[in-house]
Amino acid sequence: MMILHIGDKKISSWSMRAWLALKAAGAVFEEREHVFLDDREEQRRQWGKFSPTAQVPVLIDGETCVWDSLAICLYLDERFPEVWADDAAARAWSYSAAAEMHAGFTVLRSRCPFHTDKAETVSPDGALSAELSRLDTLWQEGLHRFGGGFLAGGRFTAVDAFYAPVVLRLHCYGLTEKMSAQAQAYIGRILADGYVREWCGK
């Protein structure tokens, strides 16, 4: 059985992405949750026992170790092709959108730290507003091009797993109303998703 090492579910958005992708793929796996320590040296020592980078998430599949959420989602494609969209164009778009999330939206991540129990209102400045605009455009593109309730079509796939923590950020920091009606409908679907609710302990 595969083992997924994750961080504290309340604050580890990258762990959430890998976990949701595994769930969406229908994979059977053992979950091992690790608490973030105040003593970072001790944390590196402990986490270094299972993670080459002493970070999470890490997927162990037999003798194979895969670290980083994007790498895990790409690896899962070899075992569970349904983790990404079936349509070739939708898959290509999904790879790009997931990579953009992986490398970008740094202002949103900095201004709105991930926490599933957060309830705070943030007033967007120019930089954050620009990222919200780009996010809205990206979501609308996926929803329009692939004709479903999710970013790459009619079902939850890895690209939705990548943006689910963003949905929670928008919800927890009072930013949902800054998005278009189409994006708000998508936010509602993600918040209602059974696996997202399970991650949040609901």
Tab-separated table of C-alpha atoms in Angstrom, residues 16-97:
chain	number	residue	atom	x	y	z
A	16	MET	CA	-3.745	18.910	0.788
A	17	ARG	CA	-3.063	18.989	-2.946
A	18	ALA	CA	-1.395	15.582	-3.007
A	19	TRP	CA	-3.975	14.067	-0.651
A	20	LEU	CA	-6.905	15.296	-2.757
A	21	ALA	CA	-5.306	13.983	-5.940
A	22	LEU	CA	-4.929	10.536	-4.392
A	23	LYS	CA	-8.524	10.601	-3.208
A	24	ALA	CA	-9.787	11.752	-6.612
A	25	ALA	CA	-7.856	8.937	-8.277
A	26	GLY	CA	-9.483	6.359	-6.026
A	27	ALA	CA	-6.093	5.281	-4.704
A	28	VAL	CA	-5.798	3.190	-1.567
A	29	PHE	CA	-3.115	4.664	0.663
A	30	GLU	CA	-2.005	5.071	4.253
A	31	GLU	CA	-1.931	8.635	5.530
A	32	ARG	CA	0.748	9.707	7.999
A	33	GLU	CA	0.261	13.199	9.375
A	34	HIS	CA	3.217	15.001	10.933
A	35	VAL	CA	3.089	18.015	13.241
A	36	PHE	CA	5.182	21.069	12.405
A	37	LEU	CA	7.706	21.697	15.187
A	38	ASP	CA	8.900	25.009	16.592
A	39	ASP	CA	12.389	23.505	16.633
A	40	ARG	CA	13.097	23.496	12.892
A	41	GLU	CA	16.367	21.597	13.247
A	42	GLU	CA	14.588	18.811	15.094
A	43	GLN	CA	11.839	18.829	12.482
A	44	ARG	CA	14.411	18.475	9.685
A	45	ARG	CA	16.022	15.621	11.567
A	46	GLN	CA	12.733	13.774	12.065
A	47	TRP	CA	11.254	14.462	8.637
A	48	GLY	CA	14.551	13.663	6.952
A	49	LYS	CA	13.938	10.037	7.884
A	50	PHE	CA	11.191	9.764	5.259
A	51	SER	CA	11.696	12.836	3.038
A	52	PRO	CA	14.788	13.640	0.931
A	53	THR	CA	14.098	17.358	1.427
A	54	ALA	CA	12.750	17.071	4.988
A	55	GLN	CA	9.521	18.574	3.639
A	56	VAL	CA	6.025	17.299	2.882
A	57	PRO	CA	4.196	15.880	1.044
A	58	VAL	CA	6.069	12.686	0.240
A	59	LEU	CA	4.587	9.594	-1.401
A	60	ILE	CA	6.145	6.196	-0.767
A	61	ASP	CA	5.137	3.508	-3.260
A	62	GLY	CA	7.111	0.386	-2.500
A	63	GLU	CA	10.737	1.268	-3.206
A	64	THR	CA	9.753	4.476	-4.974
A	65	CYS	CA	9.846	7.805	-3.155
A	66	VAL	CA	8.183	10.822	-4.776
A	67	TRP	CA	8.363	14.243	-3.145
A	68	ASP	CA	6.659	17.536	-4.012
A	69	SER	CA	2.940	17.822	-4.735
A	70	LEU	CA	3.277	18.381	-8.481
A	71	ALA	CA	5.679	15.471	-8.877
A	72	ILE	CA	3.279	13.257	-6.931
A	73	CYS	CA	0.369	14.199	-9.206
A	74	LEU	CA	2.450	13.490	-12.309
A	75	TYR	CA	3.594	10.162	-10.865
A	76	LEU	CA	0.021	9.173	-10.066
A	77	ASP	CA	-0.798	9.494	-13.766
A	78	GLU	CA	1.258	6.343	-14.371
A	79	ARG	CA	-0.880	4.337	-11.958
A	80	PHE	CA	-4.195	6.178	-12.131
A	81	PRO	CA	-4.670	7.942	-15.501
A	82	GLU	CA	-8.016	9.305	-14.335
A	83	VAL	CA	-6.239	11.622	-11.896
A	84	TRP	CA	-5.953	14.071	-14.809
A	85	ALA	CA	-8.557	14.910	-17.460
A	86	ASP	CA	-9.222	12.389	-20.236
A	87	ASP	CA	-9.192	14.965	-23.041
A	88	ALA	CA	-5.689	15.733	-24.354
A	89	ALA	CA	-6.279	19.484	-24.596
A	90	ALA	CA	-7.738	19.572	-21.094
A	91	ARG	CA	-4.751	17.618	-19.755
A	92	ALA	CA	-2.277	20.003	-21.386
A	93	TRP	CA	-4.127	23.002	-19.982
A	94	SER	CA	-4.276	21.327	-16.562
A	95	TYR	CA	-0.511	20.763	-16.489
A	96	SER	CA	0.072	24.439	-17.249
A	97	ALA	CA	-2.505	25.647	-14.716
